[in-house]
XYZ file of C-alpha atoms in Angstrom:
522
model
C 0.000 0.000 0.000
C 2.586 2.232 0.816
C 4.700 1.735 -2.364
C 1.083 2.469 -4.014
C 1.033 5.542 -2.131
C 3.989 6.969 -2.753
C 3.637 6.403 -6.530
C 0.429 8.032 -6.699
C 1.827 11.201 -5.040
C 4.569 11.326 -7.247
C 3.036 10.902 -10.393
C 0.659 13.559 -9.325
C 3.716 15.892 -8.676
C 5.143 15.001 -12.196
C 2.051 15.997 -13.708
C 1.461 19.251 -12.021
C 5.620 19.827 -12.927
C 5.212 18.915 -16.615
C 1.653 21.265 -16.401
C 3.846 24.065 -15.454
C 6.675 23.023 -18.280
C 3.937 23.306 -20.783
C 2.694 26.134 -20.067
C 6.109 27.649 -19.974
C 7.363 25.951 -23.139
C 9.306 27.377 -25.533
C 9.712 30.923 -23.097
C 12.249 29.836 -20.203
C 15.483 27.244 -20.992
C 14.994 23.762 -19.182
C 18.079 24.674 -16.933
C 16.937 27.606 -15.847
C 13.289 26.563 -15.882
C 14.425 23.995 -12.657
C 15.765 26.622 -10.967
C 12.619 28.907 -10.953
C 10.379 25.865 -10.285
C 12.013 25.229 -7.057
C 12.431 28.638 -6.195
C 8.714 28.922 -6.197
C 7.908 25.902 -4.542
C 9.999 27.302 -1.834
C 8.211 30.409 -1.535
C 5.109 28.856 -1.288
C 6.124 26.765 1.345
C 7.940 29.066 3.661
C 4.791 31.451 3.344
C 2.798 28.192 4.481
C 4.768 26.967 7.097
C 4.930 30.579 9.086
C 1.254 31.223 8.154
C 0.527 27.704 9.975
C 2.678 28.330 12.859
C 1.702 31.971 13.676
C -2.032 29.846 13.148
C -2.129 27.262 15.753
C -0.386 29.674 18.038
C -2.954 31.827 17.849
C -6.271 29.081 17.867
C -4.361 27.328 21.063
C -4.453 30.743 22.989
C -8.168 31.297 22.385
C -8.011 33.269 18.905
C -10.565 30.911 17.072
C -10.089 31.780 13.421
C -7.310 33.421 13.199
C -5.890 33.799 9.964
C -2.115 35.230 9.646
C -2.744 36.246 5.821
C -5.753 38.135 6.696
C -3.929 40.510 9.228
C -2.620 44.236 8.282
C 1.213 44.565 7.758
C 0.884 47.053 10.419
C -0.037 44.450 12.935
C 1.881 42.119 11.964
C 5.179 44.232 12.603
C 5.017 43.934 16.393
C 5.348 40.131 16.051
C 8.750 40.099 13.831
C 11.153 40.222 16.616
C 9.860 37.046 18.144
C 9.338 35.163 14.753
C 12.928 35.633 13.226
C 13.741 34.457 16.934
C 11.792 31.439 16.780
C 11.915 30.296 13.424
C 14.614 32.435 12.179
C 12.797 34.665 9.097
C 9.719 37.058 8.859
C 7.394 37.457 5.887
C 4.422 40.426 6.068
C 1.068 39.153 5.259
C 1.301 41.125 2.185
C 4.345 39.686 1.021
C 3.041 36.083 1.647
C 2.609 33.560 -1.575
C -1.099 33.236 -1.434
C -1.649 37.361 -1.090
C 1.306 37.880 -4.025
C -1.190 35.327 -5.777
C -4.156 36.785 -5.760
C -3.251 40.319 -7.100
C -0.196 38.540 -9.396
C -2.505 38.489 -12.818
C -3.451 42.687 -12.280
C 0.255 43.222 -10.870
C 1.953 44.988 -13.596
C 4.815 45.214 -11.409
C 5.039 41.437 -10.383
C 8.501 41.070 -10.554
C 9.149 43.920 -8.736
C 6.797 42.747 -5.735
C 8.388 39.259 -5.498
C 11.952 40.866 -5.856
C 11.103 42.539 -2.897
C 9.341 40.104 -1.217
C 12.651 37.722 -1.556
C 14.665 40.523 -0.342
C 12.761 41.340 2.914
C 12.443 37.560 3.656
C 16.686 37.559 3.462
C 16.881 40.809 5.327
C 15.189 39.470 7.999
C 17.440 37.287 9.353
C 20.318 39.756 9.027
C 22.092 40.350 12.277
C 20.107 37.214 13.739
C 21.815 33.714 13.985
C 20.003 32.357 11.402
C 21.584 35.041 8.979
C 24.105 32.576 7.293
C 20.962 30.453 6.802
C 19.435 32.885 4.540
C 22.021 34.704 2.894
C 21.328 34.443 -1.197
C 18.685 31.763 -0.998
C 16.503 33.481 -3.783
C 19.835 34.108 -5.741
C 18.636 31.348 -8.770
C 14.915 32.919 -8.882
C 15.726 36.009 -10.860
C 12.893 37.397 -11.567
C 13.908 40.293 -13.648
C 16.130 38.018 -15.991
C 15.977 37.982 -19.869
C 15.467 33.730 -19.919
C 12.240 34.720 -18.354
C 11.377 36.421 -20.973
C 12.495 40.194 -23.012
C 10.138 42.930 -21.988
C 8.781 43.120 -18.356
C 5.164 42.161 -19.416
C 6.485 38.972 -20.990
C 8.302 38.281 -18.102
C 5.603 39.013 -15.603
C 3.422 36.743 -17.757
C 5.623 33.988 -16.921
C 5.749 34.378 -13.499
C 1.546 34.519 -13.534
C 1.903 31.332 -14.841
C 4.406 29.827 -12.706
C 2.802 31.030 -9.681
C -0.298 29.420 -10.360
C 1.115 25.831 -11.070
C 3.039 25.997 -7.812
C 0.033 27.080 -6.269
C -1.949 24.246 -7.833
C 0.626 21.556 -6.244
C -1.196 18.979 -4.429
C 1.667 19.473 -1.607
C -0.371 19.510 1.295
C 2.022 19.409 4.423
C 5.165 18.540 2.946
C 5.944 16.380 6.209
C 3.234 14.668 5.527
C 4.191 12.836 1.622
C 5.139 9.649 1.916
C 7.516 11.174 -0.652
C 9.894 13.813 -0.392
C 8.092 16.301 -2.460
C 10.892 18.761 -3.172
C 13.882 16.462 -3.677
C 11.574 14.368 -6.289
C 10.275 17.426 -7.473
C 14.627 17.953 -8.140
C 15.090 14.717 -9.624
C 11.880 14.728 -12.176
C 13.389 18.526 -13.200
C 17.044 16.731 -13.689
C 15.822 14.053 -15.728
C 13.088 15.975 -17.955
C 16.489 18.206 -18.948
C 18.420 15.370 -19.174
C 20.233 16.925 -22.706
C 21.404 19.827 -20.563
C 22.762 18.284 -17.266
C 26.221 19.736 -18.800
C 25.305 22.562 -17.589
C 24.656 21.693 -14.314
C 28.150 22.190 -12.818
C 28.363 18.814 -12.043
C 25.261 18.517 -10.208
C 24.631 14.573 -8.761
C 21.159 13.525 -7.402
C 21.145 10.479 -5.077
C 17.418 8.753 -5.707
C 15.491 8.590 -2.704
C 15.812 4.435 -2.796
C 19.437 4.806 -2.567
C 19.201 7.292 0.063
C 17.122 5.258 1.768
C 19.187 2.139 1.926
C 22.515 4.134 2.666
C 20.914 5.436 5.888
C 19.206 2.892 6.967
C 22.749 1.290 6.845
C 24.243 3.960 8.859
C 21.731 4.159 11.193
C 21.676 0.582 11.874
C 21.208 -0.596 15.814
C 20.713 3.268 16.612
C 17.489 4.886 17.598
C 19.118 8.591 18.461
C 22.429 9.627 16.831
C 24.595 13.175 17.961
C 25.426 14.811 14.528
C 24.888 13.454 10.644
C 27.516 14.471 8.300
C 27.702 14.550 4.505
C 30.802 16.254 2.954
C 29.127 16.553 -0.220
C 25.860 17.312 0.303
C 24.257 18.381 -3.358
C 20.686 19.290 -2.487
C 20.667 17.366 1.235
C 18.384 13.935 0.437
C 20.841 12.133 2.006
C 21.222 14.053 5.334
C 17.061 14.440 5.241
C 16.754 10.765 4.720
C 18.039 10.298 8.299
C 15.817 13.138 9.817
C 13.002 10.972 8.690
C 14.316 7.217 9.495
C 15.492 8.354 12.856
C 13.062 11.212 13.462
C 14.969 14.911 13.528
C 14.547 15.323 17.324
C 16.599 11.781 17.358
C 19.577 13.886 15.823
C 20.250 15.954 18.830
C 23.324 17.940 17.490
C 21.779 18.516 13.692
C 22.753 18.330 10.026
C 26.066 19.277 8.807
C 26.750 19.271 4.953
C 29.336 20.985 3.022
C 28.344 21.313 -1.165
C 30.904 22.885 -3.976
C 28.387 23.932 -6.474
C 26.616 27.199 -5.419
C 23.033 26.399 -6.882
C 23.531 22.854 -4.768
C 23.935 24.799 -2.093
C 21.101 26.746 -1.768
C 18.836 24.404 -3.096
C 20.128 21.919 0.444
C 19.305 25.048 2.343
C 16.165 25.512 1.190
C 15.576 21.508 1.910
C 16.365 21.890 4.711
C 13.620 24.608 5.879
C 11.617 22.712 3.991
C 11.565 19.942 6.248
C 11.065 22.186 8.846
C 14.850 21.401 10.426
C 15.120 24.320 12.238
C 17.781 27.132 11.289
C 20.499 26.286 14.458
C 19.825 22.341 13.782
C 21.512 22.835 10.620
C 24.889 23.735 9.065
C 25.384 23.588 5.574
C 28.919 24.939 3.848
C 29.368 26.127 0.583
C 33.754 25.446 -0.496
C 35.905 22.677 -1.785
C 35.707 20.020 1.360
C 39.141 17.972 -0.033
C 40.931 21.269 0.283
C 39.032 23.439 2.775
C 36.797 21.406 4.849
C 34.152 23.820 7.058
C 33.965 21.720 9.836
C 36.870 20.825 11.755
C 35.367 22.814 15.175
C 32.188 19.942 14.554
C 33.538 16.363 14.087
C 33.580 13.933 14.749
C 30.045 12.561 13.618
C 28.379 10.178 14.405
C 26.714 8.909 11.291
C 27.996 10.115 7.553
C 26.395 9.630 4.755
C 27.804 10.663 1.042
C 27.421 10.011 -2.813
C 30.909 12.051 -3.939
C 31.105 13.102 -7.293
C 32.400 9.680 -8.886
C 36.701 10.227 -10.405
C 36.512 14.127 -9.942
C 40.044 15.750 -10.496
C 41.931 17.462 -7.481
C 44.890 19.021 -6.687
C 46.479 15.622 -5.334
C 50.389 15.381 -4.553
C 50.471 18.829 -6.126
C 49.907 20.417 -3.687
C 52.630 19.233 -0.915
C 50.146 20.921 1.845
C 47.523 17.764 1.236
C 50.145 15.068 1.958
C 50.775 16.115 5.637
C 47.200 16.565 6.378
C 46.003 14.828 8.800
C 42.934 13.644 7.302
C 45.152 11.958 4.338
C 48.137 10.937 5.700
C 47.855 8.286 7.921
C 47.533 5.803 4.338
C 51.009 7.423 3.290
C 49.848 8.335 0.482
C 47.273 10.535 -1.224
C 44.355 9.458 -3.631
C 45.964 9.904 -7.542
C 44.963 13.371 -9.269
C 42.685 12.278 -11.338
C 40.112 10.254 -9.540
C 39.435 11.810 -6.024
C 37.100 8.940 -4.724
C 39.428 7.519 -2.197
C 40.172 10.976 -0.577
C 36.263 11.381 -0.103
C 36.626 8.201 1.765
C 39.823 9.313 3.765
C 38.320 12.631 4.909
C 34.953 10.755 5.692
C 36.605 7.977 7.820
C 39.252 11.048 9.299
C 35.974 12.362 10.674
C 34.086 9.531 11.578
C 33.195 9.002 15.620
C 34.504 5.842 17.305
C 30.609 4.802 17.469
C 30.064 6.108 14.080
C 29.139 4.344 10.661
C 29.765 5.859 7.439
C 28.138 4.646 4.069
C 29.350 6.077 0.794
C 28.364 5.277 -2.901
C 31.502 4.266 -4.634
C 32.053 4.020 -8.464
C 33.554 0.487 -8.778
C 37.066 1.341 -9.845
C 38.167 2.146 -6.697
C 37.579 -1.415 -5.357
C 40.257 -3.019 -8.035
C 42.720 -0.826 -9.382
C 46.185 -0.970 -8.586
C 49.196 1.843 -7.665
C 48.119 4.364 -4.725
C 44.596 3.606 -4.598
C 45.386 0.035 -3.717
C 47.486 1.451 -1.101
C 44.969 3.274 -0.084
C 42.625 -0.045 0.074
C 45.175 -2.006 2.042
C 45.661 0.871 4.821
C 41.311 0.623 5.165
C 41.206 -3.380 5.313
C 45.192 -3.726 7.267
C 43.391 -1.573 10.059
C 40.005 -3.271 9.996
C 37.899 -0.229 9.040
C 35.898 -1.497 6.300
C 32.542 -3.215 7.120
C 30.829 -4.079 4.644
C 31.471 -3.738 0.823
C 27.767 -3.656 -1.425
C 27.370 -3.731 -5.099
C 24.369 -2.092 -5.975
C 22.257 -3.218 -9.694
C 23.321 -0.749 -12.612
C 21.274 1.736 -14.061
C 19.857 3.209 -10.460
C 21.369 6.904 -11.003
C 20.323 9.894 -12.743
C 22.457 10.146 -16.128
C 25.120 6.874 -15.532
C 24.222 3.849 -16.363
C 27.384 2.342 -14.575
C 27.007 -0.418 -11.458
C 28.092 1.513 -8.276
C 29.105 0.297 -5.247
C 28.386 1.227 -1.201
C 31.206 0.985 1.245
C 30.931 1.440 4.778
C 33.185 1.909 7.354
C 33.595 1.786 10.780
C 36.459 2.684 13.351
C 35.136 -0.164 16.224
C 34.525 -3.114 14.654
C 33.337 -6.190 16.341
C 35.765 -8.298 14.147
C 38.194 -8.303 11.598
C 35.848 -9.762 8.713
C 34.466 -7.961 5.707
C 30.838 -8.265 4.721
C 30.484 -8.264 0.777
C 26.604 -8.130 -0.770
C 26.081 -8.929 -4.241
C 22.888 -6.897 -4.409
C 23.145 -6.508 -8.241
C 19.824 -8.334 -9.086
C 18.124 -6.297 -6.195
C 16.039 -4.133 -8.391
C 12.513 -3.763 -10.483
C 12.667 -1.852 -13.974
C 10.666 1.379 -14.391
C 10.746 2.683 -17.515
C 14.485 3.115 -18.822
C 15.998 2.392 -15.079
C 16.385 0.326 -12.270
C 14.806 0.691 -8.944
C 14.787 -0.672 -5.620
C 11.601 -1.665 -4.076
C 10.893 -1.323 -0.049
C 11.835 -5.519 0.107
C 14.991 -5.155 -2.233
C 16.085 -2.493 0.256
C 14.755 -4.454 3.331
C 16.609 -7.646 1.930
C 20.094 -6.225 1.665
C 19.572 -4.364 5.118
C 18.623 -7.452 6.902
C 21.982 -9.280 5.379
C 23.854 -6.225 6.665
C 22.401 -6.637 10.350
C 22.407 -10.606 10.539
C 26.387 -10.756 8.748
C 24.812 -14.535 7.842
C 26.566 -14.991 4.602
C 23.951 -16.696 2.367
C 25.151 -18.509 -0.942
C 24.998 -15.993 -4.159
C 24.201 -13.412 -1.970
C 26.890 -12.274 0.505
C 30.201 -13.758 2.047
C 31.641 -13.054 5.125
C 35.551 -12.617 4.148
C 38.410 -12.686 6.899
C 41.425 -10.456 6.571
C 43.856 -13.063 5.202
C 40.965 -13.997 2.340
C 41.237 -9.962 1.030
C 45.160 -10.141 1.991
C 45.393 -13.172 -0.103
C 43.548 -11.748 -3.365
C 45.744 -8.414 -2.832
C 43.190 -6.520 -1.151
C 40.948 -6.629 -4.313
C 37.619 -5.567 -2.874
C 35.152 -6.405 -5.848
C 32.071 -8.216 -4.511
C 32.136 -10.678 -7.250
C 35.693 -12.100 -6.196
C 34.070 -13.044 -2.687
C 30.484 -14.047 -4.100
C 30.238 -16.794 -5.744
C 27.403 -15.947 -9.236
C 24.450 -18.320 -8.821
C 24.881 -20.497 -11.918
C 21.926 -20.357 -14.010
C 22.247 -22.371 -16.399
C 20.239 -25.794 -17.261
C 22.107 -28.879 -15.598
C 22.440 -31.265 -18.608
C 22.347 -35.255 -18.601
C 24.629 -36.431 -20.550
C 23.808 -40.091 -20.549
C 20.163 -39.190 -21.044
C 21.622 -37.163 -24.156
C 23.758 -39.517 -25.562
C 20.712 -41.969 -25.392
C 18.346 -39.154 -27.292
C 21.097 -38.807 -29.827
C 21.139 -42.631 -30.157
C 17.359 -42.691 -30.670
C 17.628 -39.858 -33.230
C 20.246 -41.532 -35.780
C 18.282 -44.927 -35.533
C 15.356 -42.938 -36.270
C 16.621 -41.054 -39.112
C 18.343 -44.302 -40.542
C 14.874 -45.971 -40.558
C 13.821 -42.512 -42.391
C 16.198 -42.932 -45.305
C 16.042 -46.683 -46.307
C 11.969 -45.853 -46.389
C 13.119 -42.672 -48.737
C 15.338 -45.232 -50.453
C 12.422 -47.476 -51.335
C 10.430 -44.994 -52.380
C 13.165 -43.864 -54.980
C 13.805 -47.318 -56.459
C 9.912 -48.296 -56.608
C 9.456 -44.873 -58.514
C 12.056 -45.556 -60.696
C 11.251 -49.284 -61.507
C 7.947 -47.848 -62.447
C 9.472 -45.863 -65.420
């Protein structure tokens, strides 16, 4: 039922999306279209979520009917200070999404009027602590941009229209979806401008599945955690995924992420208001984490959780700095300049609590190849911090079709044995990709807790097994393929064959008889 569920909502989300896209078609670029989309989406909800909380304030203390939208600006004013305290912005009833709504379509200064409705919502957290929180969230919705259209009336006309197909979301309470609205609303936008994800700036979207199992992996034997971690963040699915599994006031510390791509950034900001994580439970930073990680005063955490851009190029033994850091050097060596994956995994395990777990997608190379990175490999397995090694179907991700891989880590292992899960067949096929269903994700989670080892499934490997194939830490050189194939007979064969050539000799001396009788007849 609940898989049911959750399909119905989303298809109804994809619909009201692609309602907007048509409507829009041909007048705003795909790239930029995404942008705006969730831009809006955000506006409506922040306008939502204070309208509702200044609401029930109001009903509980005896105000029956009270209706935030309906007040006067004027009134409103005297409850700002204690808003931006509480829930760290202020919005004027007249600057709200429904009451920029209703006048939008007669507003021949629309884009003017949200302009400045973005920039009093930013404002108002200046000189508060949620300031850093709000700085440039609006910066992708720019409303008085030329891809919105040339004149200001065209332009305006566009925003009538994308106003009313946010407003026309079936969104309800976002907490509510048994989906998470926003980051599918992302990943339907990514994929419907699939042609220009060039442009993205190497923008990566982790589908909620994935995110799903990851955490739940993480999370594993833990009902309340102190901090989750993700040092590259993108739009924060992964570090929401946990909010919801364990329940946010389960995380008492918060939500630490740190994103390189500025759009990414604000777009995990906004995610994170949207799921009503409070602006001091959260601390998202926006710089290179190999090179300038944000939050050395915060780890070590407790649970991390990452899909890293897969072979990225850094700066490497380049830089002599890197080599001497104390994140990278205890393997002696530094991750090669052209594929960055196993540096992800140094800084992530560098940070990691001695309670902690840390799951990370992995593109496969990094589990076979030789020079450094197998150096790298033998310093993980030689001091027993690799759990559990996954290998996940292919086709799962937005835009790569390639078989990826989870590895998690821990720093206090029970034993010395590695875990490997050959959950490539784990998967249903919707449309042109793979998927995992609630029991594919249940199945290799259950494997994970119990450490069974079941035939063609998973294998329980001991340190001098990996030592022994040179720390190679594919899952198919410790799980042995189920072998499909029909089991043939031989002697049954042979005896068919037998049959057959007695048969056919019977077949050509009637033939022959045939001939000759024809023949005599001439």
């Amino acid at each position: 039922m609940a898989d049911i569920r959750k399909e119905q909502e989303r298809d109804e989300l994809h619909r009201a999306i692609w309602a907007i896209a048509d409507e829009l078609r041909g007048s705003v670029d795909g790239w930029d279209f995404k942008s705006y989309v969730l831009g809006m989406m955000f506006y409506r909800y922040i306008s939502e979520n204070l309208t509702n909380y200044i609401n029930e304030g109001e009903i509980e203390a005896g105000e029956v009917g009270f209706d935030y939208a309906q007040l006067s600006d004027e009134d409103a004013e005297q409850a700002r200070e204690d808003l931006v305290k509480t829930k760290g912005f202020f919005i004027l009833p007249s600057e709200l999404f429904c009451n920029v709504r209703k006048r939008a379509a007669n507003d021949e200064n629309l884009n003017m009027t949200l302009e400045a409705a973005f920039n009093h919502i930013e404002e108002s957290a200046k000189g508060s602590e949620s300031e850093d929180n709000f700085a440039g969230l609006f910066d992708d919705i720019d409303v008085n941009s030329n891809k919105l259209g040339t004149t200001v009336a065209k332009r305006n006309a566009n925003l009538v229209k994308l106003i009313e197909g946010v407003a026309n979301m079936g969104l309800g309470n976002y907490k509510d979806n048994s989906i998470d609205a926003f980051g599918d609303a992302y990943e339907y936008l990514m994929s419907m401008y699939a042609s220009n994800a060039g442009k993205s700036g190497g923008e990566f979207f982790t589908p909620q599945e994935v995110s799903e199992l990851l955490t739940r992996m993480a999370v594993a034997g833990k009902t309340e955690v102190n901090k989750v971690y993700d040092p590259a963040c993108g739009s924060g699915s992964l570090l929401l995924k946990a909010a919801k599994i364990l329940g946010k006031e389960n995380v008492r510390q918060g939500f630490y992420g740190q994103e390189i791509n500025l759009t990414t950034y604000n777009l995990c900001r906004i995610n994170m208001f949207l799921h009503d994580i409070d602006f001091d439970k959260f601390d998202i930073a926006h710089e290179d984490t190999l090179l300038s990680p944000q939050h050395w005063d915060d780890e070590p955490f407790e649970v991390i959780v990452s899909n890293p851009p897969y072979s990225i190029k850094w700066e490497g033994d380049d830089n002599p700095v890197l080599i001497n850091d104390p994140r990278f050097s205890p393997a002696g060596v530094l991750a090669p300049k052209s594929k960055a994956d196993l540096a992800f995994i140094m800084h992530s395990l560098a940070w990691l609590a001695t309670n902690g777990t840390a799951a990370i997608v992995c593109f496969p190379g990094i589990m076979y190849r030789g020079g450094a990175e197998k150096k790298i490999r033998q310093y993980l397995i030689d001091n027993n911090f690799i759990d559990c090694i996954i290998q996940l179907p292919s086709n799962l991700f937005f835009g790569t079709s390639i078989a990826t891989c989870i590895m998690v880590l821990k720093r206090s292992k029970a034993d010395n044995r590695t875990l490997f899960i050959d959950a490539s067949k784990e998967f249903v096929k919707v449309t042109n990709n793979n998927r995992l269903t609630e029991e594919n994700i249940a199945h290799i989670v259950d494997e994970f807790i119990s450490r069974n080892g079941t035939q063609h499934f998973s294998h329980l490997a001991n340190y001098d097994e990996i030592k022994a194939q040179d720390y190679n830490l594919s899952v198919s050189t410790y799980v042995e393929q189920e072998d499909t194939r029909e089991v043939i007979d031989i002697v049954k064969l042979n005896a068919e064959i037998e049959e057959i050539v007695a048969r056919e000799q019977i077949l050509r001396e009637e033939i022959a008889k045939i001939i000759a009788e024809i023949e005599g007849q001439k």
